[in-house]
Amino acid sequence: MLLNASGCLDALTAPEVARSLDAFVTKTVTPLPRDGNPPVRIAEAEVGMLNSIGLANPGIDRFLTGNLPRLAKLEIPIWVSVGGFAAEEYAEICSRLDDHAEVAAIELNVSCPNVESPSESAARIVASARLATRKPLWAKLSAAVPDIGAVACAACEAGADGLSLVNTLRGLTLDARTLRPSLAPAVGGLSGPALKPVALAAVYACYQATSMPIVGMGGVQTGRDVLDFVAAGARHVALGTALFADPDAPSRVRAEVAVELDARGYSDLDDVYATAHPELLSIGTTTNGKYLLK
Ligand SMILES: Cc1cc2nc3c(=O)[nH]c(=O)nc-3n(C[C@H](O)[C@H](O)[C@H](O)COP(=O)(O)O)c2cc1C
C-alpha cells in the first residue's frame, strides 16, 4: 500500500491526491484543540525540511463531527493518527473512534518531537489503547532511541498490529543573515531525504526484531526509494515531505516502481520484500521465536 505520512497532506483541500493513495492518514488528533507552535513553523534544511507545527489540530470533538464525515466521503480507507500527553488520553480518543466504521485503523503517534510531553513509554500507550479499541493499531515510533528493535518488541507485546517508521528527528537550522534559529521554537522535526538512511535502518532493525507489518517512511521521493524500504522489510510505504513539492508524487512514484520492478525482472513488490534479510529467509527460525519467516 502507498499512504501519506501524517501531517503531510490535507485530504479535504486535495481530495484527488488523497484518492491516489491506498489509504489516507490524518494529521494527529489530540483530546483538546491545539493552535500549535507560533510561526515560523517550517524551514528548509539542506537535505530536507524542518517543521515545528506542534500538533495543531481541531481536537477530537470537532474532528468527529466535522472532519471525519467529510473524509468519509472520499471513500478511501481512513487511518486516524492519535496523540496525547498521557496513555489515558490516547485511550480516550481510541475508544471514541472505536464505533466509527469509517475509521480503518489508528496510528498512535508516540514519537512527535515538537511537543513537550511526559515520557510515557510507547508500550504503556499501546497497552491502554489496545484496551480501548478493536481497530488495528499502528505504533509510530521515533528512531531517536538506542534500540528501536526493543521498542518494537515491547509495542508488539502490548498489542500493536503494526509499526509506522519513522517520525521526524530533532534538528536545527539557522537563518543565513541573522544566524538565529529559523523556527520560532528553535528546534523542529527534520524530514525529507536526510532522514532516509536513518529510517531504513529503523525498518531493517524492526523487521529483524518482530514479525509485525511495517509502514516505512522518511525521505521517500521516488520509486527506487519505495523498493529500498520494501527490501529493508516494510510492507507499506508512506510519502511525506515529497507531497509538499510534488502533489502528483503518488502516481509518479507508482509508475517509477513499475519501471524499477520491470528492470529487475520482479513481478511485484512481494518479490522485493525482505531481500535485505537473506539470513532470516534462510535460517527459518530464531532463538527467541519472535520472527515469522517467509
Ligand atoms: C509539516 C509536517 C507535519 C507533520 N505532522 C505530523 C503529525 O501530525 N503526526 C505524525 O505522526 N507525524 C507528523 N509528521 C511526520 C511525518 O508523518 C513523517 O513521519 C516524517 O515527515 C518523515 O517522512 P518524510 O521524510 O517523507 O516527510 C509531520 C511531518 C511534517 C513535515
mmCIF file of C-alpha atoms and ligand atoms in Angstrom:
data_model
loop_
_atom_site.group_PDB
_atom_site.id
_atom_site.type_symbol
_atom_site.label_atom_id
_atom_site.label_comp_id
_atom_site.label_asym_id
_atom_site.label_seq_id
_atom_site.Cartn_x
_atom_site.Cartn_y
_atom_site.Cartn_z
ATOM 1 C CA MET A 1 0.000 0.000 0.000
ATOM 2 C CA LEU A 2 1.048 3.590 -0.658
ATOM 3 C CA LEU A 3 -0.064 6.046 2.023
ATOM 4 C CA ASN A 4 0.666 9.641 3.012
ATOM 5 C CA ALA A 5 2.650 10.397 6.148
ATOM 6 C CA SER A 6 0.577 12.024 8.888
ATOM 7 C CA GLY A 7 0.547 15.821 8.719
ATOM 8 C CA CYS A 8 1.803 15.968 5.130
ATOM 9 C CA LEU A 9 -1.484 16.009 3.208
ATOM 10 C CA ASP A 10 -4.800 17.773 3.774
ATOM 11 C CA ALA A 11 -7.251 15.412 2.092
ATOM 12 C CA LEU A 12 -10.100 17.908 2.352
ATOM 13 C CA THR A 13 -8.280 20.527 0.270
ATOM 14 C CA ALA A 14 -6.571 17.995 -2.036
ATOM 15 C CA PRO A 15 -9.114 15.153 -2.403
ATOM 16 C CA GLU A 16 -7.683 13.929 -5.722
ATOM 17 C CA VAL A 17 -4.247 13.442 -4.182
ATOM 18 C CA ALA A 18 -5.819 11.539 -1.287
ATOM 19 C CA ARG A 19 -7.749 9.360 -3.731
ATOM 20 C CA SER A 20 -4.491 8.440 -5.468
ATOM 21 C CA LEU A 21 -3.372 6.737 -2.230
ATOM 22 C CA ASP A 22 -4.449 3.358 -0.866
ATOM 23 C CA ALA A 23 -5.316 4.903 2.498
ATOM 24 C CA PHE A 24 -5.291 8.411 3.944
ATOM 25 C CA VAL A 25 -3.601 9.069 7.290
ATOM 26 C CA THR A 26 -4.922 12.130 9.163
ATOM 27 C CA LYS A 27 -2.911 14.781 10.959
ATOM 28 C CA THR A 28 -2.504 13.740 14.597
ATOM 29 C CA VAL A 29 -5.665 14.392 16.631
ATOM 30 C CA THR A 30 -5.411 15.217 20.348
ATOM 31 C CA PRO A 31 -8.148 15.306 23.029
ATOM 32 C CA LEU A 32 -8.366 19.126 23.028
ATOM 33 C CA PRO A 33 -7.933 21.556 20.121
ATOM 34 C CA ARG A 34 -4.389 22.844 19.698
ATOM 35 C CA ASP A 35 -3.223 26.001 17.931
ATOM 36 C CA GLY A 36 0.257 24.523 17.677
ATOM 37 C CA ASN A 37 3.509 26.441 17.942
ATOM 38 C CA PRO A 38 3.899 30.104 16.914
ATOM 39 C CA PRO A 39 5.242 30.908 13.414
ATOM 40 C CA VAL A 40 7.798 30.462 11.824
ATOM 41 C CA ARG A 41 6.917 26.729 11.819
ATOM 42 C CA ILE A 42 8.560 25.470 8.612
ATOM 43 C CA ALA A 43 12.090 25.991 7.285
ATOM 44 C CA GLU A 44 14.190 24.495 4.530
ATOM 45 C CA ALA A 45 17.171 22.402 5.558
ATOM 46 C CA GLU A 46 19.997 21.451 3.183
ATOM 47 C CA VAL A 47 18.692 17.953 2.543
ATOM 48 C CA GLY A 48 15.151 18.165 3.790
ATOM 49 C CA MET A 49 12.801 20.267 5.799
ATOM 50 C CA LEU A 50 12.389 21.321 9.399
ATOM 51 C CA ASN A 51 8.932 21.738 10.940
ATOM 52 C CA SER A 52 7.607 22.684 14.293
ATOM 53 C CA ILE A 53 3.863 22.622 13.805
ATOM 54 C CA GLY A 54 3.278 21.467 17.385
ATOM 55 C CA LEU A 55 0.323 19.198 16.554
ATOM 56 C CA ALA A 56 -2.109 21.963 15.539
ATOM 57 C CA ASN A 57 -5.473 20.178 15.207
ATOM 58 C CA PRO A 58 -9.186 20.716 15.920
ATOM 59 C CA GLY A 59 -9.336 18.247 18.843
ATOM 60 C CA ILE A 60 -11.316 15.013 18.876
ATOM 61 C CA ASP A 61 -14.812 16.577 19.282
ATOM 62 C CA ARG A 62 -14.595 18.740 16.185
ATOM 63 C CA PHE A 63 -12.697 16.028 14.324
ATOM 64 C CA LEU A 64 -15.569 13.575 14.854
ATOM 65 C CA THR A 65 -18.351 16.000 13.974
ATOM 66 C CA GLY A 66 -16.601 17.988 11.215
ATOM 67 C CA ASN A 67 -13.564 16.353 9.609
ATOM 68 C CA LEU A 68 -14.403 12.661 9.778
ATOM 69 C CA PRO A 69 -17.785 12.778 7.976
ATOM 70 C CA ARG A 70 -16.196 14.842 5.198
ATOM 71 C CA LEU A 71 -13.200 12.495 4.940
ATOM 72 C CA ALA A 72 -15.555 9.502 4.751
ATOM 73 C CA LYS A 73 -16.986 10.930 1.519
ATOM 74 C CA LEU A 74 -13.594 10.384 -0.148
ATOM 75 C CA GLU A 75 -14.317 6.650 0.052
ATOM 76 C CA ILE A 76 -10.751 5.600 0.775
ATOM 77 C CA PRO A 77 -9.668 3.859 3.994
ATOM 78 C CA ILE A 78 -9.002 6.409 6.742
ATOM 79 C CA TRP A 79 -6.296 5.935 9.318
ATOM 80 C CA VAL A 80 -6.617 8.330 12.243
ATOM 81 C CA SER A 81 -3.375 9.459 13.857
ATOM 82 C CA VAL A 82 -3.844 9.856 17.604
ATOM 83 C CA GLY A 83 -1.714 11.853 20.041
ATOM 84 C CA GLY A 84 -1.848 12.835 23.675
ATOM 85 C CA PHE A 85 0.138 13.678 26.759
ATOM 86 C CA ALA A 86 -0.631 10.548 28.780
ATOM 87 C CA ALA A 87 -1.641 6.975 27.996
ATOM 88 C CA GLU A 88 -5.176 7.713 29.239
ATOM 89 C CA GLU A 89 -5.590 10.459 26.638
ATOM 90 C CA TYR A 90 -4.664 8.083 23.808
ATOM 91 C CA ALA A 91 -7.105 5.530 25.219
ATOM 92 C CA GLU A 92 -9.913 8.089 25.424
ATOM 93 C CA ILE A 93 -9.570 9.010 21.744
ATOM 94 C CA CYS A 94 -9.274 5.367 20.691
ATOM 95 C CA SER A 95 -12.472 4.453 22.482
ATOM 96 C CA ARG A 96 -14.299 7.346 20.795
ATOM 97 C CA LEU A 97 -13.065 6.191 17.355
ATOM 98 C CA ASP A 98 -13.954 2.557 18.012
ATOM 99 C CA ASP A 99 -17.597 2.784 16.874
ATOM 100 C CA HIS A 100 -16.828 4.674 13.678
ATOM 101 C CA ALA A 101 -16.900 2.168 10.845
ATOM 102 C CA GLU A 102 -15.272 4.692 8.501
ATOM 103 C CA VAL A 103 -12.043 4.504 10.554
ATOM 104 C CA ALA A 104 -9.954 1.674 9.083
ATOM 105 C CA ALA A 105 -7.048 1.901 11.518
ATOM 106 C CA ILE A 106 -5.489 4.015 14.253
ATOM 107 C CA GLU A 107 -1.894 5.212 14.208
ATOM 108 C CA LEU A 108 -0.573 6.027 17.677
ATOM 109 C CA ASN A 109 1.831 8.946 17.421
ATOM 110 C CA VAL A 110 4.092 8.116 20.324
ATOM 111 C CA SER A 111 7.017 9.982 18.814
ATOM 112 C CA CYS A 112 6.324 13.651 17.975
ATOM 113 C CA PRO A 113 9.465 15.719 18.609
ATOM 114 C CA ASN A 114 7.568 19.038 18.639
ATOM 115 C CA VAL A 115 5.554 18.756 21.840
ATOM 116 C CA GLU A 116 6.694 18.736 25.419
ATOM 117 C CA SER A 117 5.187 15.650 26.975
ATOM 118 C CA PRO A 118 5.814 13.353 29.879
ATOM 119 C CA SER A 119 7.844 10.445 28.584
ATOM 120 C CA GLU A 120 5.167 7.799 28.611
ATOM 121 C CA SER A 121 6.608 4.616 27.206
ATOM 122 C CA ALA A 122 5.360 3.500 23.818
ATOM 123 C CA ALA A 123 4.374 0.135 25.283
ATOM 124 C CA ARG A 124 2.228 1.699 28.019
ATOM 125 C CA ILE A 125 0.421 3.855 25.470
ATOM 126 C CA VAL A 126 -0.173 0.891 23.157
ATOM 127 C CA ALA A 127 -1.417 -1.260 26.045
ATOM 128 C CA SER A 128 -4.019 1.273 27.153
ATOM 129 C CA ALA A 129 -5.090 1.983 23.578
ATOM 130 C CA ARG A 130 -5.449 -1.770 22.995
ATOM 131 C CA LEU A 131 -7.965 -1.989 25.833
ATOM 132 C CA ALA A 132 -9.951 0.894 24.329
ATOM 133 C CA THR A 133 -10.432 -0.233 20.734
ATOM 134 C CA ARG A 134 -10.729 -3.226 18.418
ATOM 135 C CA LYS A 135 -9.338 -1.221 15.482
ATOM 136 C CA PRO A 136 -5.929 -2.173 14.052
ATOM 137 C CA LEU A 137 -3.288 -0.219 15.983
ATOM 138 C CA TRP A 138 -0.111 1.018 14.324
ATOM 139 C CA ALA A 139 2.559 2.360 16.672
ATOM 140 C CA LYS A 140 4.508 5.233 15.116
ATOM 141 C CA LEU A 141 7.994 5.187 16.565
ATOM 142 C CA SER A 142 10.931 7.545 16.655
ATOM 143 C CA ALA A 143 14.387 6.459 15.539
ATOM 144 C CA ALA A 144 15.875 8.587 18.335
ATOM 145 C CA VAL A 145 16.208 5.663 20.735
ATOM 146 C CA PRO A 146 19.184 3.402 21.426
ATOM 147 C CA ASP A 147 17.427 0.161 20.390
ATOM 148 C CA ILE A 148 14.344 0.604 18.224
ATOM 149 C CA GLY A 149 14.013 -3.180 17.825
ATOM 150 C CA ALA A 150 13.423 -3.489 21.572
ATOM 151 C CA VAL A 151 10.773 -0.735 21.469
ATOM 152 C CA ALA A 152 9.122 -2.554 18.557
ATOM 153 C CA CYS A 153 9.044 -5.841 20.511
ATOM 154 C CA ALA A 154 7.510 -4.056 23.514
ATOM 155 C CA ALA A 155 4.854 -2.425 21.304
ATOM 156 C CA CYS A 156 4.111 -5.805 19.740
ATOM 157 C CA GLU A 157 3.692 -7.476 23.132
ATOM 158 C CA ALA A 158 1.456 -4.592 24.260
ATOM 159 C CA GLY A 159 -0.938 -5.333 21.396
ATOM 160 C CA ALA A 160 0.112 -3.252 18.389
ATOM 161 C CA ASP A 161 -0.773 -4.720 14.992
ATOM 162 C CA GLY A 162 1.884 -2.856 13.043
ATOM 163 C CA LEU A 163 4.601 -0.230 13.135
ATOM 164 C CA SER A 164 4.910 3.109 11.362
ATOM 165 C CA LEU A 165 8.572 4.013 10.988
ATOM 166 C CA VAL A 166 9.735 6.742 11.460
ATOM 167 C CA ASN A 167 8.753 10.141 12.788
ATOM 168 C CA THR A 168 10.981 13.186 12.298
ATOM 169 C CA LEU A 169 14.241 13.702 14.191
ATOM 170 C CA ARG A 170 15.042 16.851 16.170
ATOM 171 C CA GLY A 171 17.036 19.324 14.099
ATOM 172 C CA LEU A 172 18.068 22.973 13.970
ATOM 173 C CA THR A 173 18.586 25.358 11.058
ATOM 174 C CA LEU A 174 19.961 28.889 11.344
ATOM 175 C CA ASP A 175 18.872 31.908 9.342
ATOM 176 C CA ALA A 176 21.639 32.786 6.869
ATOM 177 C CA ARG A 177 21.579 36.529 7.685
ATOM 178 C CA THR A 178 20.938 36.650 11.442
ATOM 179 C CA LEU A 179 22.426 33.282 12.412
ATOM 180 C CA ARG A 180 19.466 32.866 14.719
ATOM 181 C CA PRO A 181 17.229 29.757 14.663
ATOM 182 C CA SER A 182 14.948 29.771 11.603
ATOM 183 C CA LEU A 183 11.999 28.341 13.514
ATOM 184 C CA ALA A 184 10.262 30.228 16.324
ATOM 185 C CA PRO A 185 10.592 27.326 18.771
ATOM 186 C CA ALA A 186 14.242 26.962 17.605
ATOM 187 C CA VAL A 187 14.303 23.188 17.288
ATOM 188 C CA GLY A 188 11.984 21.271 14.957
ATOM 189 C CA GLY A 189 11.495 17.903 13.287
ATOM 190 C CA LEU A 190 13.778 17.037 10.389
ATOM 191 C CA SER A 191 12.112 15.246 7.482
ATOM 192 C CA GLY A 192 12.924 14.520 3.846
ATOM 193 C CA PRO A 193 15.918 12.856 2.178
ATOM 194 C CA ALA A 194 18.224 13.432 5.179
ATOM 195 C CA LEU A 195 16.028 11.022 7.123
ATOM 196 C CA LYS A 196 16.050 8.138 4.643
ATOM 197 C CA PRO A 197 19.124 6.155 5.809
ATOM 198 C CA VAL A 198 18.010 6.549 9.436
ATOM 199 C CA ALA A 199 14.509 5.367 8.568
ATOM 200 C CA LEU A 200 15.824 2.423 6.553
ATOM 201 C CA ALA A 201 17.964 1.342 9.496
ATOM 202 C CA ALA A 202 14.892 1.509 11.755
ATOM 203 C CA VAL A 203 12.804 -0.565 9.335
ATOM 204 C CA TYR A 204 15.615 -3.069 8.972
ATOM 205 C CA ALA A 205 16.037 -3.414 12.757
ATOM 206 C CA CYS A 206 12.300 -3.722 13.466
ATOM 207 C CA TYR A 207 11.790 -6.259 10.702
ATOM 208 C CA GLN A 208 14.542 -8.357 12.262
ATOM 209 C CA ALA A 209 13.191 -7.937 15.787
ATOM 210 C CA THR A 210 9.478 -8.625 15.195
ATOM 211 C CA SER A 211 7.103 -10.199 12.728
ATOM 212 C CA MET A 212 4.963 -7.066 12.505
ATOM 213 C CA PRO A 213 3.929 -5.344 9.277
ATOM 214 C CA ILE A 214 5.697 -2.012 8.825
ATOM 215 C CA VAL A 215 4.783 1.252 7.102
ATOM 216 C CA GLY A 216 8.146 2.701 6.095
ATOM 217 C CA MET A 217 8.623 6.452 5.685
ATOM 218 C CA GLY A 218 11.357 9.065 5.784
ATOM 219 C CA GLY A 219 12.580 10.821 2.651
ATOM 220 C CA VAL A 220 10.659 8.715 0.149
ATOM 221 C CA GLN A 221 10.670 10.643 -3.126
ATOM 222 C CA THR A 222 10.999 8.075 -5.913
ATOM 223 C CA GLY A 223 10.080 4.544 -6.928
ATOM 224 C CA ARG A 224 13.606 3.461 -6.089
ATOM 225 C CA ASP A 225 13.079 4.738 -2.517
ATOM 226 C CA VAL A 226 9.967 2.551 -2.278
ATOM 227 C CA LEU A 227 11.963 -0.514 -3.340
ATOM 228 C CA ASP A 228 14.609 0.297 -0.712
ATOM 229 C CA PHE A 229 12.041 0.463 2.098
ATOM 230 C CA VAL A 230 10.308 -2.742 0.978
ATOM 231 C CA ALA A 231 13.625 -4.580 0.639
ATOM 232 C CA ALA A 232 14.517 -3.457 4.182
ATOM 233 C CA GLY A 233 11.274 -5.021 5.476
ATOM 234 C CA ALA A 234 8.405 -2.545 5.013
ATOM 235 C CA ARG A 235 5.078 -3.925 3.770
ATOM 236 C CA HIS A 236 3.763 -0.429 3.058
ATOM 237 C CA VAL A 237 5.374 2.920 2.271
ATOM 238 C CA ALA A 238 4.279 6.488 3.021
ATOM 239 C CA LEU A 239 5.042 9.765 1.269
ATOM 240 C CA GLY A 240 5.563 12.796 3.490
ATOM 241 C CA THR A 241 7.703 15.813 2.627
ATOM 242 C CA ALA A 242 7.689 14.802 -1.056
ATOM 243 C CA LEU A 243 3.986 15.727 -1.218
ATOM 244 C CA PHE A 244 4.721 19.379 -0.434
ATOM 245 C CA ALA A 245 6.937 19.713 -3.513
ATOM 246 C CA ASP A 246 5.001 17.382 -5.804
ATOM 247 C CA PRO A 247 1.299 16.670 -5.181
ATOM 248 C CA ASP A 248 1.434 14.198 -8.075
ATOM 249 C CA ALA A 249 4.050 12.153 -6.223
ATOM 250 C CA PRO A 250 1.752 9.143 -5.566
ATOM 251 C CA SER A 251 1.023 8.438 -9.242
ATOM 252 C CA ARG A 252 4.569 9.316 -10.326
ATOM 253 C CA VAL A 253 6.084 7.056 -7.661
ATOM 254 C CA ARG A 254 3.759 4.167 -8.601
ATOM 255 C CA ALA A 255 4.867 4.468 -12.239
ATOM 256 C CA GLU A 256 8.515 4.558 -11.164
ATOM 257 C CA VAL A 257 8.019 1.446 -9.002
ATOM 258 C CA ALA A 258 6.636 -0.416 -12.027
ATOM 259 C CA VAL A 259 9.718 0.565 -14.066
ATOM 260 C CA GLU A 260 12.096 -0.455 -11.243
ATOM 261 C CA LEU A 261 10.385 -3.846 -10.843
ATOM 262 C CA ASP A 262 10.422 -4.474 -14.556
ATOM 263 C CA ALA A 263 14.118 -3.597 -14.855
ATOM 264 C CA ARG A 264 14.887 -6.166 -12.141
ATOM 265 C CA GLY A 265 12.605 -8.865 -13.512
ATOM 266 C CA TYR A 266 10.292 -8.795 -10.472
ATOM 267 C CA SER A 267 6.556 -9.234 -10.903
ATOM 268 C CA ASP A 268 5.565 -7.239 -7.815
ATOM 269 C CA LEU A 269 6.817 -5.806 -4.528
ATOM 270 C CA ASP A 270 6.358 -9.190 -2.815
ATOM 271 C CA ASP A 271 9.439 -10.285 -4.768
ATOM 272 C CA VAL A 272 11.391 -7.432 -3.171
ATOM 273 C CA TYR A 273 10.099 -7.752 0.400
ATOM 274 C CA ALA A 274 12.846 -8.716 2.820
ATOM 275 C CA THR A 275 15.528 -9.093 0.144
ATOM 276 C CA ALA A 276 17.847 -7.238 2.505
ATOM 277 C CA HIS A 277 17.419 -10.036 5.077
ATOM 278 C CA PRO A 278 18.691 -13.205 3.388
ATOM 279 C CA GLU A 279 19.871 -14.595 6.739
ATOM 280 C CA LEU A 280 16.303 -14.600 8.079
ATOM 281 C CA LEU A 281 14.935 -16.173 4.938
ATOM 282 C CA SER A 282 17.445 -18.998 5.047
ATOM 283 C CA ILE A 283 17.593 -19.695 8.791
ATOM 284 C CA GLY A 284 13.863 -20.278 9.147
ATOM 285 C CA THR A 285 13.538 -19.712 12.901
ATOM 286 C CA THR A 286 15.205 -17.622 15.556
ATOM 287 C CA THR A 287 16.260 -18.309 19.088
ATOM 288 C CA ASN A 288 13.673 -16.042 20.680
ATOM 289 C CA GLY A 289 10.903 -17.211 18.362
ATOM 290 C CA LYS A 290 9.921 -13.631 17.557
ATOM 291 C CA TYR A 291 10.275 -13.835 13.804
ATOM 292 C CA LEU A 292 7.691 -15.204 11.448
ATOM 293 C CA LEU A 293 9.756 -16.112 8.473
ATOM 294 C CA LYS A 294 8.573 -16.005 4.938
HETATM 295 C C1 LIG B 1 4.805 19.524 8.216
HETATM 296 C C2 LIG B 1 4.827 18.162 8.867
HETATM 297 C C3 LIG B 1 3.841 17.834 9.789
HETATM 298 C C4 LIG B 1 3.848 16.586 10.401
HETATM 299 N N1 LIG B 1 2.862 16.265 11.290
HETATM 300 C C5 LIG B 1 2.843 15.022 11.839
HETATM 301 C C6 LIG B 1 1.781 14.646 12.706
HETATM 302 O O1 LIG B 1 0.837 15.395 12.965
HETATM 303 N N2 LIG B 1 1.823 13.389 13.241
HETATM 304 C C7 LIG B 1 2.827 12.498 12.963
HETATM 305 O O2 LIG B 1 2.805 11.370 13.458
HETATM 306 N N3 LIG B 1 3.834 12.834 12.114
HETATM 307 C C8 LIG B 1 3.861 14.062 11.561
HETATM 308 N N4 LIG B 1 4.872 14.391 10.703
HETATM 309 C C9 LIG B 1 5.929 13.412 10.404
HETATM 310 C C10 LIG B 1 5.611 12.650 9.107
HETATM 311 O O3 LIG B 1 4.406 11.937 9.229
HETATM 312 C C11 LIG B 1 6.758 11.668 8.757
HETATM 313 O O4 LIG B 1 6.902 10.729 9.808
HETATM 314 C C12 LIG B 1 8.099 12.359 8.554
HETATM 315 O O5 LIG B 1 7.931 13.625 7.931
HETATM 316 C C13 LIG B 1 9.076 11.510 7.738
HETATM 317 O O6 LIG B 1 8.643 11.315 6.424
HETATM 318 P P1 LIG B 1 9.125 12.252 5.180
HETATM 319 O O7 LIG B 1 10.606 12.385 5.304
HETATM 320 O O8 LIG B 1 8.694 11.536 3.966
HETATM 321 O O9 LIG B 1 8.438 13.572 5.359
HETATM 322 C C14 LIG B 1 4.876 15.642 10.091
HETATM 323 C C15 LIG B 1 5.859 15.983 9.151
HETATM 324 C C16 LIG B 1 5.842 17.222 8.533
HETATM 325 C C17 LIG B 1 6.915 17.540 7.525
#
